[in-house]
């Protein structure tokens, strides 16, 4: 028996005519999304990645300041840049209607992606 015959037998055994479109089930309806939710979800994902990188850069900058690797001018520029980035993140979150908690993905047993301090 060929795989095509096996598939036809399986469809017949399940009580559906071969070649018909699958039925729409309640789960399929719940997966239907509108344009706004897709945009908000994508914005949430992108802003989560940007927030993670911002926090990592901030920690690295603080380490370098503590080690004395940066002169006063560099410290000032890094601080101003990080503050501007944080302000822009706040504006973008407000634009898309997201709270800071919305950007913190739950990684299950690993805990939250972003620190909650």
N, CA, C and O atoms as a GROMACS GRO file, in nm:
protein
  468
    1UNK      N    1   0.084  -0.117   0.000
    1UNK     CA    2   0.000   0.000   0.000
    1UNK      C    3   0.090   0.124   0.000
    1UNK      O    4   0.187   0.130   0.075
    2UNK      N    5   0.058   0.222  -0.083
    2UNK     CA    6   0.138   0.344  -0.088
    2UNK      C    7   0.096   0.438   0.022
    2UNK      O    8  -0.008   0.420   0.085
    3UNK      N    9   0.179   0.539   0.045
    3UNK     CA   10   0.147   0.634   0.151
    3UNK      C   11   0.021   0.713   0.117
    3UNK      O   12  -0.051   0.755   0.208
    4UNK      N   13  -0.006   0.733  -0.012
    4UNK     CA   14  -0.128   0.804  -0.052
    4UNK      C   15  -0.250   0.722  -0.015
    4UNK      O   16  -0.350   0.776   0.033
    5UNK      N   17  -0.244   0.591  -0.036
    5UNK     CA   18  -0.355   0.502   0.000
    5UNK      C   19  -0.373   0.500   0.151
    5UNK      O   20  -0.486   0.497   0.200
    6UNK      N   21  -0.263   0.502   0.225
    6UNK     CA   22  -0.272   0.502   0.371
    6UNK      C   23  -0.339   0.630   0.419
    6UNK      O   24  -0.421   0.627   0.511
    7UNK      N   25  -0.304   0.743   0.358
    7UNK     CA   26  -0.364   0.870   0.397
    7UNK      C   27  -0.513   0.870   0.366
    7UNK      O   28  -0.593   0.916   0.448
    8UNK      N   29  -0.552   0.818   0.250
    8UNK     CA   30  -0.693   0.811   0.214
    8UNK      C   31  -0.768   0.720   0.310
    8UNK      O   32  -0.880   0.751   0.351
    9UNK      N   33  -0.707   0.606   0.347
    9UNK     CA   34  -0.770   0.515   0.443
    9UNK      C   35  -0.786   0.582   0.579
    9UNK      O   36  -0.889   0.565   0.645
   10UNK      N   37  -0.687   0.659   0.620
   10UNK     CA   38  -0.694   0.728   0.748
   10UNK      C   39  -0.806   0.831   0.747
   10UNK      O   40  -0.882   0.843   0.844
   11UNK      N   41  -0.816   0.907   0.637
   11UNK     CA   42  -0.923   1.007   0.625
   11UNK      C   43  -1.059   0.939   0.627
   11UNK      O   44  -1.152   0.987   0.692
   12UNK      N   45  -1.072   0.828   0.556
   12UNK     CA   46  -1.199   0.756   0.552
   12UNK      C   47  -1.233   0.700   0.690
   12UNK      O   48  -1.349   0.701   0.731
   13UNK      N   49  -1.132   0.652   0.761
   13UNK     CA   50  -1.154   0.597   0.895
   13UNK      C   51  -1.199   0.706   0.992
   13UNK      O   52  -1.273   0.679   1.086
   14UNK      N   53  -1.154   0.826   0.968
   14UNK     CA   54  -1.194   0.938   1.055
   14UNK      C   55  -1.330   0.993   1.018
   14UNK      O   56  -1.383   1.080   1.088
   15UNK      N   57  -1.388   0.945   0.909
   15UNK     CA   58  -1.524   0.984   0.871
   15UNK      C   59  -1.532   1.109   0.787
   15UNK      O   60  -1.640   1.168   0.777
   16UNK      N   61  -1.423   1.153   0.727
   16UNK     CA   62  -1.426   1.271   0.642
   16UNK      C   63  -1.396   1.228   0.498
   16UNK      O   64  -1.319   1.135   0.474
   17UNK      N   65  -1.459   1.297   0.405
   17UNK     CA   66  -1.433   1.267   0.264
   17UNK      C   67  -1.292   1.312   0.227
   17UNK      O   68  -1.246   1.417   0.271
   18UNK      N   69  -1.225   1.231   0.146
   18UNK     CA   70  -1.089   1.265   0.104
   18UNK      C   71  -1.089   1.394   0.025
   18UNK      O   72  -1.176   1.416  -0.060
   19UNK      N   73  -0.991   1.478   0.052
   19UNK     CA   74  -0.975   1.601  -0.024
   19UNK      C   75  -1.058   1.718   0.024
   19UNK      O   76  -1.052   1.824  -0.036
   20UNK      N   77  -1.136   1.703   0.132
   20UNK     CA   78  -1.216   1.816   0.179
   20UNK      C   79  -1.131   1.902   0.271
   20UNK      O   80  -1.034   1.855   0.332
   21UNK      N   81  -1.168   2.027   0.280
   21UNK     CA   82  -1.096   2.120   0.367
   21UNK      C   83  -1.120   2.083   0.513
   21UNK      O   84  -1.229   2.036   0.547
   22UNK      N   85  -1.022   2.103   0.598
   22UNK     CA   86  -1.042   2.070   0.739
   22UNK      C   87  -1.147   2.161   0.802
   22UNK      O   88  -1.164   2.276   0.763
   23UNK      N   89  -1.217   2.106   0.900
   23UNK     CA   90  -1.318   2.184   0.971
   23UNK      C   91  -1.251   2.289   1.057
   23UNK      O   92  -1.139   2.270   1.105
   24UNK      N   93  -1.321   2.400   1.077
   24UNK     CA   94  -1.271   2.502   1.168
   24UNK      C   95  -1.315   2.465   1.307
   24UNK      O   96  -1.434   2.447   1.334
   25UNK      N   97  -1.219   2.454   1.395
   25UNK     CA   98  -1.247   2.417   1.534
   25UNK      C   99  -1.238   2.542   1.621
   25UNK      O  100  -1.182   2.642   1.578
   26UNK      N  101  -1.291   2.537   1.743
   26UNK     CA  102  -1.286   2.654   1.832
   26UNK      C  103  -1.145   2.707   1.851
   26UNK      O  104  -1.126   2.828   1.860
   27UNK      N  105  -1.044   2.620   1.859
   27UNK     CA  106  -0.906   2.664   1.875
   27UNK      C  107  -0.863   2.750   1.757
   27UNK      O  108  -0.792   2.850   1.774
   28UNK      N  109  -0.906   2.712   1.636
   28UNK     CA  110  -0.871   2.790   1.517
   28UNK      C  111  -0.927   2.931   1.526
   28UNK      O  112  -0.862   3.027   1.484
   29UNK      N  113  -1.047   2.946   1.581
   29UNK     CA  114  -1.107   3.079   1.594
   29UNK      C  115  -1.032   3.163   1.697
   29UNK      O  116  -1.019   3.284   1.680
   30UNK      N  117  -0.984   3.100   1.802
   30UNK     CA  118  -0.910   3.174   1.904
   30UNK      C  119  -0.775   3.220   1.853
   30UNK      O  120  -0.720   3.318   1.903
   31UNK      N  121  -0.721   3.152   1.754
   31UNK     CA  122  -0.592   3.190   1.698
   31UNK      C  123  -0.603   3.301   1.596
   31UNK      O  124  -0.502   3.360   1.558
   32UNK      N  125  -0.723   3.331   1.552
   32UNK     CA  126  -0.742   3.442   1.457
   32UNK      C  127  -0.709   3.571   1.531
   32UNK      O  128  -0.766   3.599   1.637
   33UNK      N  129  -0.619   3.649   1.475
   33UNK     CA  130  -0.575   3.772   1.541
   33UNK      C  131  -0.604   3.891   1.452
   33UNK      O  132  -0.612   3.881   1.330
   34UNK      N  133  -0.620   4.004   1.518
   34UNK     CA  134  -0.641   4.126   1.440
   34UNK      C  135  -0.509   4.201   1.428
   34UNK      O  136  -0.412   4.170   1.496
   35UNK      N  137  -0.508   4.298   1.340
   35UNK     CA  138  -0.386   4.372   1.309
   35UNK      C  139  -0.328   4.441   1.432
   35UNK      O  140  -0.206   4.446   1.448
   36UNK      N  141  -0.414   4.496   1.519
   36UNK     CA  142  -0.366   4.568   1.637
   36UNK      C  143  -0.294   4.476   1.734
   36UNK      O  144  -0.192   4.514   1.791
   37UNK      N  145  -0.348   4.356   1.755
   37UNK     CA  146  -0.283   4.266   1.850
   37UNK      C  147  -0.150   4.215   1.794
   37UNK      O  148  -0.056   4.193   1.871
   38UNK      N  149  -0.141   4.197   1.665
   38UNK     CA  150  -0.015   4.154   1.604
   38UNK      C  151   0.089   4.266   1.619
   38UNK      O  152   0.204   4.240   1.655
   39UNK      N  153   0.048   4.389   1.591
   39UNK     CA  154   0.139   4.503   1.604
   39UNK      C  155   0.187   4.518   1.748
   39UNK      O  156   0.306   4.539   1.772
   40UNK      N  157   0.095   4.507   1.843
   40UNK     CA  158   0.130   4.521   1.984
   40UNK      C  159   0.221   4.407   2.029
   40UNK      O  160   0.316   4.430   2.104
   41UNK      N  161   0.195   4.286   1.983
   41UNK     CA  162   0.279   4.172   2.018
   41UNK      C  163   0.419   4.185   1.962
   41UNK      O  164   0.517   4.155   2.031
   42UNK      N  165   0.430   4.230   1.839
   42UNK     CA  166   0.561   4.250   1.778
   42UNK      C  167   0.636   4.362   1.848
   42UNK      O  168   0.756   4.350   1.874
   43UNK      N  169   0.566   4.470   1.879
   43UNK     CA  170   0.629   4.581   1.952
   43UNK      C  171   0.677   4.534   2.088
   43UNK      O  172   0.786   4.571   2.132
   44UNK      N  173   0.598   4.453   2.155
   44UNK     CA  174   0.636   4.400   2.285
   44UNK      C  175   0.763   4.317   2.275
   44UNK      O  176   0.852   4.330   2.359
   45UNK      N  177   0.770   4.232   2.175
   45UNK     CA  178   0.888   4.148   2.156
   45UNK      C  179   1.013   4.232   2.127
   45UNK      O  180   1.117   4.210   2.188
   46UNK      N  181   1.002   4.327   2.036
   46UNK     CA  182   1.116   4.411   1.999
   46UNK      C  183   1.161   4.495   2.119
   46UNK      O  184   1.280   4.505   2.147
   47UNK      N  185   1.065   4.555   2.189
   47UNK     CA  186   1.100   4.637   2.304
   47UNK      C  187   1.158   4.553   2.418
   47UNK      O  188   1.241   4.603   2.494
   48UNK      N  189   1.117   4.428   2.431
   48UNK     CA  190   1.177   4.340   2.530
   48UNK      C  191   1.324   4.318   2.501
   48UNK      O  192   1.407   4.324   2.591
   49UNK      N  193   1.356   4.292   2.376
   49UNK     CA  194   1.496   4.271   2.337
   49UNK      C  195   1.577   4.399   2.360
   49UNK      O  196   1.688   4.394   2.412
   50UNK      N  197   1.521   4.513   2.321
   50UNK     CA  198   1.591   4.641   2.340
   50UNK      C  199   1.610   4.669   2.489
   50UNK      O  200   1.718   4.714   2.530
   51UNK      N  201   1.509   4.642   2.570
   51UNK     CA  202   1.521   4.665   2.715
   51UNK      C  203   1.627   4.574   2.776
   51UNK      O  204   1.703   4.618   2.862
   52UNK      N  205   1.632   4.450   2.733
   52UNK     CA  206   1.735   4.358   2.782
   52UNK      C  207   1.874   4.412   2.748
   52UNK      O  208   1.963   4.413   2.833
   53UNK      N  209   1.893   4.455   2.624
   53UNK     CA  210   2.022   4.510   2.584
   53UNK      C  211   2.055   4.638   2.659
   53UNK      O  212   2.170   4.661   2.696
   54UNK      N  213   1.955   4.723   2.682
   54UNK     CA  214   1.977   4.848   2.756
   54UNK      C  215   2.025   4.818   2.897
   54UNK      O  216   2.118   4.882   2.946
   55UNK      N  217   1.961   4.722   2.962
   55UNK     CA  218   2.001   4.688   3.098
   55UNK      C  219   2.141   4.627   3.102
   55UNK      O  220   2.218   4.655   3.193
   56UNK      N  221   2.172   4.545   3.004
   56UNK     CA  222   2.307   4.487   2.998
   56UNK      C  223   2.412   4.595   2.976
   56UNK      O  224   2.518   4.592   3.038
   57UNK      N  225   2.384   4.690   2.886
   57UNK     CA  226   2.478   4.800   2.861
   57UNK      C  227   2.496   4.885   2.987
   57UNK      O  228   2.606   4.929   3.018
   58UNK      N  229   2.386   4.908   3.058
   58UNK     CA  230   2.393   4.988   3.181
   58UNK      C  231   2.480   4.919   3.285
   58UNK      O  232   2.563   4.983   3.350
   59UNK      N  233   2.463   4.790   3.302
   59UNK     CA  234   2.545   4.716   3.398
   59UNK      C  235   2.693   4.718   3.358
   59UNK      O  236   2.781   4.733   3.443
   60UNK      N  237   2.718   4.701   3.229
   60UNK     CA  238   2.857   4.703   3.181
   60UNK      C  239   2.919   4.841   3.204
   60UNK      O  240   3.035   4.851   3.244
   61UNK      N  241   2.843   4.946   3.178
   61UNK     CA  242   2.892   5.082   3.201
   61UNK      C  243   2.924   5.104   3.348
   61UNK      O  244   3.027   5.163   3.382
   62UNK      N  245   2.836   5.057   3.437
   62UNK     CA  246   2.862   5.071   3.581
   62UNK      C  247   2.987   4.995   3.623
   62UNK      O  248   3.064   5.044   3.706
   63UNK      N  249   3.009   4.878   3.568
   63UNK     CA  250   3.131   4.802   3.599
   63UNK      C  251   3.255   4.879   3.555
   63UNK      O  252   3.354   4.887   3.628
   64UNK      N  253   3.248   4.935   3.435
   64UNK     CA  254   3.363   5.009   3.384
   64UNK      C  255   3.390   5.135   3.465
   64UNK      O  256   3.505   5.172   3.486
   65UNK      N  257   3.283   5.200   3.512
   65UNK     CA  258   3.300   5.318   3.598
   65UNK      C  259   3.365   5.275   3.730
   65UNK      O  260   3.458   5.339   3.777
   66UNK      N  261   3.314   5.166   3.788
   66UNK     CA  262   3.370   5.117   3.914
   66UNK      C  263   3.516   5.078   3.902
   66UNK      O  264   3.594   5.095   3.996
   67UNK      N  265   3.554   5.025   3.787
   67UNK     CA  266   3.694   4.986   3.764
   67UNK      C  267   3.783   5.104   3.729
   67UNK      O  268   3.906   5.093   3.729
   68UNK      N  269   3.722   5.217   3.698
   68UNK     CA  270   3.800   5.335   3.660
   68UNK      C  271   3.846   5.334   3.516
   68UNK      O  272   3.941   5.404   3.481
   69UNK      N  273   3.781   5.255   3.431
   69UNK     CA  274   3.819   5.246   3.289
   69UNK      C  275   3.778   5.368   3.208
   69UNK      O  276   3.830   5.389   3.099
   70UNK      N  277   3.686   5.450   3.260
   70UNK     CA  278   3.633   5.562   3.184
   70UNK      C  279   3.673   5.693   3.250
   70UNK      O  280   3.676   5.705   3.373
   71UNK      N  281   3.706   5.791   3.166
   71UNK     CA  282   3.734   5.924   3.223
   71UNK      C  283   3.601   5.996   3.247
   71UNK      O  284   3.495   5.945   3.212
   72UNK      N  285   3.608   6.114   3.306
   72UNK     CA  286   3.486   6.187   3.344
   72UNK      C  287   3.397   6.219   3.224
   72UNK      O  288   3.275   6.211   3.232
   73UNK      N  289   3.458   6.256   3.112
   73UNK     CA  290   3.381   6.289   2.992
   73UNK      C  291   3.307   6.165   2.939
   73UNK      O  292   3.190   6.175   2.901
   74UNK      N  293   3.373   6.052   2.938
   74UNK     CA  294   3.310   5.928   2.891
   74UNK      C  295   3.196   5.886   2.985
   74UNK      O  296   3.091   5.840   2.939
   75UNK      N  297   3.217   5.901   3.115
   75UNK     CA  298   3.112   5.868   3.211
   75UNK      C  299   2.989   5.955   3.185
   75UNK      O  300   2.876   5.907   3.188
   76UNK      N  301   3.012   6.084   3.161
   76UNK     CA  302   2.902   6.177   3.135
   76UNK      C  303   2.827   6.139   3.007
   76UNK      O  304   2.704   6.139   3.005
   77UNK      N  305   2.901   6.107   2.902
   77UNK     CA  306   2.837   6.069   2.774
   77UNK      C  307   2.758   5.939   2.787
   77UNK      O  308   2.646   5.929   2.738
   78UNK      N  309   2.815   5.840   2.854
   78UNK     CA  310   2.746   5.712   2.872
   78UNK      C  311   2.619   5.733   2.953
   78UNK      O  312   2.514   5.680   2.919
   79UNK      N  313   2.629   5.811   3.060
   79UNK     CA  314   2.512   5.838   3.143
   79UNK      C  315   2.402   5.908   3.066
   79UNK      O  316   2.285   5.870   3.076
   80UNK      N  317   2.438   6.010   2.988
   80UNK     CA  318   2.339   6.084   2.909
   80UNK      C  319   2.275   5.993   2.803
   80UNK      O  320   2.154   6.001   2.779
   81UNK      N  321   2.355   5.909   2.741
   81UNK     CA  322   2.304   5.818   2.638
   81UNK      C  323   2.207   5.716   2.698
   81UNK      O  324   2.100   5.691   2.642
   82UNK      N  325   2.243   5.659   2.811
   82UNK     CA  326   2.155   5.561   2.875
   82UNK      C  327   2.026   5.625   2.924
   82UNK      O  328   1.920   5.563   2.917
   83UNK      N  329   2.033   5.748   2.974
   83UNK     CA  330   1.911   5.817   3.017
   83UNK      C  331   1.820   5.846   2.898
   83UNK      O  332   1.699   5.830   2.907
   84UNK      N  333   1.880   5.888   2.786
   84UNK     CA  334   1.800   5.916   2.665
   84UNK      C  335   1.735   5.788   2.614
   84UNK      O  336   1.619   5.790   2.571
   85UNK      N  337   1.807   5.679   2.617
   85UNK     CA  338   1.752   5.552   2.572
   85UNK      C  339   1.636   5.508   2.662
   85UNK      O  340   1.535   5.458   2.614
   86UNK      N  341   1.651   5.526   2.793
   86UNK     CA  342   1.544   5.490   2.885
   86UNK      C  343   1.420   5.577   2.862
   86UNK      O  344   1.308   5.527   2.868
   87UNK      N  345   1.439   5.705   2.836
   87UNK     CA  346   1.326   5.794   2.807
   87UNK      C  347   1.255   5.752   2.678
   87UNK      O  348   1.132   5.751   2.671
   88UNK      N  349   1.332   5.717   2.577
   88UNK     CA  350   1.272   5.673   2.451
   88UNK      C  351   1.196   5.543   2.469
   88UNK      O  352   1.090   5.524   2.410
   89UNK      N  353   1.250   5.453   2.550
   89UNK     CA  354   1.180   5.327   2.578
   89UNK      C  355   1.046   5.356   2.647
   89UNK      O  356   0.945   5.291   2.618
   90UNK      N  357   1.046   5.451   2.739
   90UNK     CA  358   0.922   5.488   2.808
   90UNK      C  359   0.819   5.541   2.708
   90UNK      O  360   0.702   5.505   2.714
   91UNK      N  361   0.864   5.627   2.617
   91UNK     CA  362   0.773   5.681   2.514
   91UNK      C  363   0.716   5.570   2.426
   91UNK      O  364   0.596   5.568   2.398
   92UNK      N  365   0.801   5.479   2.384
   92UNK     CA  366   0.756   5.370   2.298
   92UNK      C  367   0.659   5.277   2.371
   92UNK      O  368   0.560   5.233   2.314
   93UNK      N  369   0.688   5.247   2.498
   93UNK     CA  370   0.594   5.165   2.576
   93UNK      C  371   0.459   5.233   2.587
   93UNK      O  372   0.355   5.168   2.572
   94UNK      N  373   0.459   5.364   2.613
   94UNK     CA  374   0.333   5.437   2.624
   94UNK      C  375   0.260   5.439   2.490
   94UNK      O  376   0.138   5.424   2.486
   95UNK      N  377   0.333   5.456   2.381
   95UNK     CA  378   0.272   5.459   2.248
   95UNK      C  379   0.199   5.329   2.218
   95UNK      O  380   0.088   5.330   2.163
   96UNK      N  381   0.260   5.218   2.252
   96UNK     CA  382   0.200   5.087   2.224
   96UNK      C  383   0.113   5.036   2.339
   96UNK      O  384   0.060   4.925   2.332
   97UNK      N  385   0.098   5.115   2.444
   97UNK     CA  386   0.013   5.077   2.556
   97UNK      C  387   0.068   4.962   2.637
   97UNK      O  388  -0.006   4.874   2.681
   98UNK      N  389   0.199   4.961   2.656
   98UNK     CA  390   0.264   4.852   2.729
   98UNK      C  391   0.316   4.903   2.862
   98UNK      O  392   0.368   5.014   2.872
   99UNK      N  393   0.302   4.821   2.964
   99UNK     CA  394   0.360   4.850   3.095
   99UNK      C  395   0.499   4.786   3.101
   99UNK      O  396   0.527   4.693   3.025
  100UNK      N  397   0.585   4.833   3.190
  100UNK     CA  398   0.717   4.769   3.202
  100UNK      C  399   0.708   4.618   3.226
  100UNK      O  400   0.793   4.542   3.179
  101UNK      N  401   0.605   4.575   3.300
  101UNK     CA  402   0.589   4.432   3.327
  101UNK      C  403   0.559   4.352   3.201
  101UNK      O  404   0.588   4.232   3.194
  102UNK      N  405   0.501   4.418   3.101
  102UNK     CA  406   0.469   4.349   2.975
  102UNK      C  407   0.594   4.308   2.900
  102UNK      O  408   0.589   4.219   2.814
  103UNK      N  409   0.706   4.371   2.929
  103UNK     CA  410   0.831   4.340   2.859
  103UNK      C  411   0.910   4.231   2.929
  103UNK      O  412   1.012   4.186   2.876
  104UNK      N  413   0.867   4.187   3.043
  104UNK     CA  414   0.940   4.086   3.119
  104UNK      C  415   0.880   3.949   3.093
  104UNK      O  416   0.779   3.911   3.152
  105UNK      N  417   0.944   3.875   3.004
  105UNK     CA  418   0.895   3.742   2.967
  105UNK      C  419   0.917   3.643   3.079
  105UNK      O  420   1.021   3.644   3.145
  106UNK      N  421   0.819   3.556   3.100
  106UNK     CA  422   0.831   3.449   3.198
  106UNK      C  423   0.898   3.330   3.129
  106UNK      O  424   0.843   3.275   3.034
  107UNK      N  425   1.015   3.292   3.178
  107UNK     CA  426   1.089   3.182   3.118
  107UNK      C  427   1.066   3.050   3.191
  107UNK      O  428   1.150   2.960   3.187
  108UNK      N  429   0.953   3.040   3.256
  108UNK     CA  430   0.918   2.916   3.325
  108UNK      C  431   1.010   2.889   3.443
  108UNK      O  432   1.023   2.973   3.532
  109UNK      N  433   1.072   2.772   3.444
  109UNK     CA  434   1.157   2.737   3.559
  109UNK      C  435   1.279   2.828   3.574
  109UNK      O  436   1.340   2.832   3.681
  110UNK      N  437   1.316   2.899   3.469
  110UNK     CA  438   1.431   2.990   3.477
  110UNK      C  439   1.395   3.122   3.542
  110UNK      O  440   1.483   3.199   3.581
  111UNK      N  441   1.266   3.150   3.553
  111UNK     CA  442   1.223   3.276   3.611
  111UNK      C  443   1.203   3.383   3.505
  111UNK      O  444   1.200   3.352   3.386
  112UNK      N  445   1.189   3.509   3.547
  112UNK     CA  446   1.167   3.617   3.452
  112UNK      C  447   1.294   3.651   3.373
  112UNK      O  448   1.406   3.631   3.422
  113UNK      N  449   1.276   3.702   3.252
  113UNK     CA  450   1.390   3.739   3.167
  113UNK      C  451   1.465   3.857   3.225
  113UNK      O  452   1.588   3.856   3.233
  114UNK      N  453   1.391   3.961   3.264
  114UNK     CA  454   1.453   4.082   3.315
  114UNK      C  455   1.452   4.083   3.467
  114UNK      O  456   1.355   4.037   3.528
  115UNK      N  457   1.557   4.133   3.530
  115UNK     CA  458   1.556   4.140   3.676
  115UNK      C  459   1.446   4.234   3.724
  115UNK      O  460   1.412   4.331   3.656
  116UNK      N  461   1.390   4.205   3.838
  116UNK     CA  462   1.279   4.285   3.892
  116UNK      C  463   1.324   4.386   3.996
  116UNK      O  464   1.241   4.442   4.067
  117UNK      N  465   1.455   4.412   4.006
  117UNK     CA  466   1.505   4.506   4.107
  117UNK      C  467   1.479   4.649   4.072
  117UNK      O  468   1.515   4.739   4.147
   0.00000   0.00000   0.00000
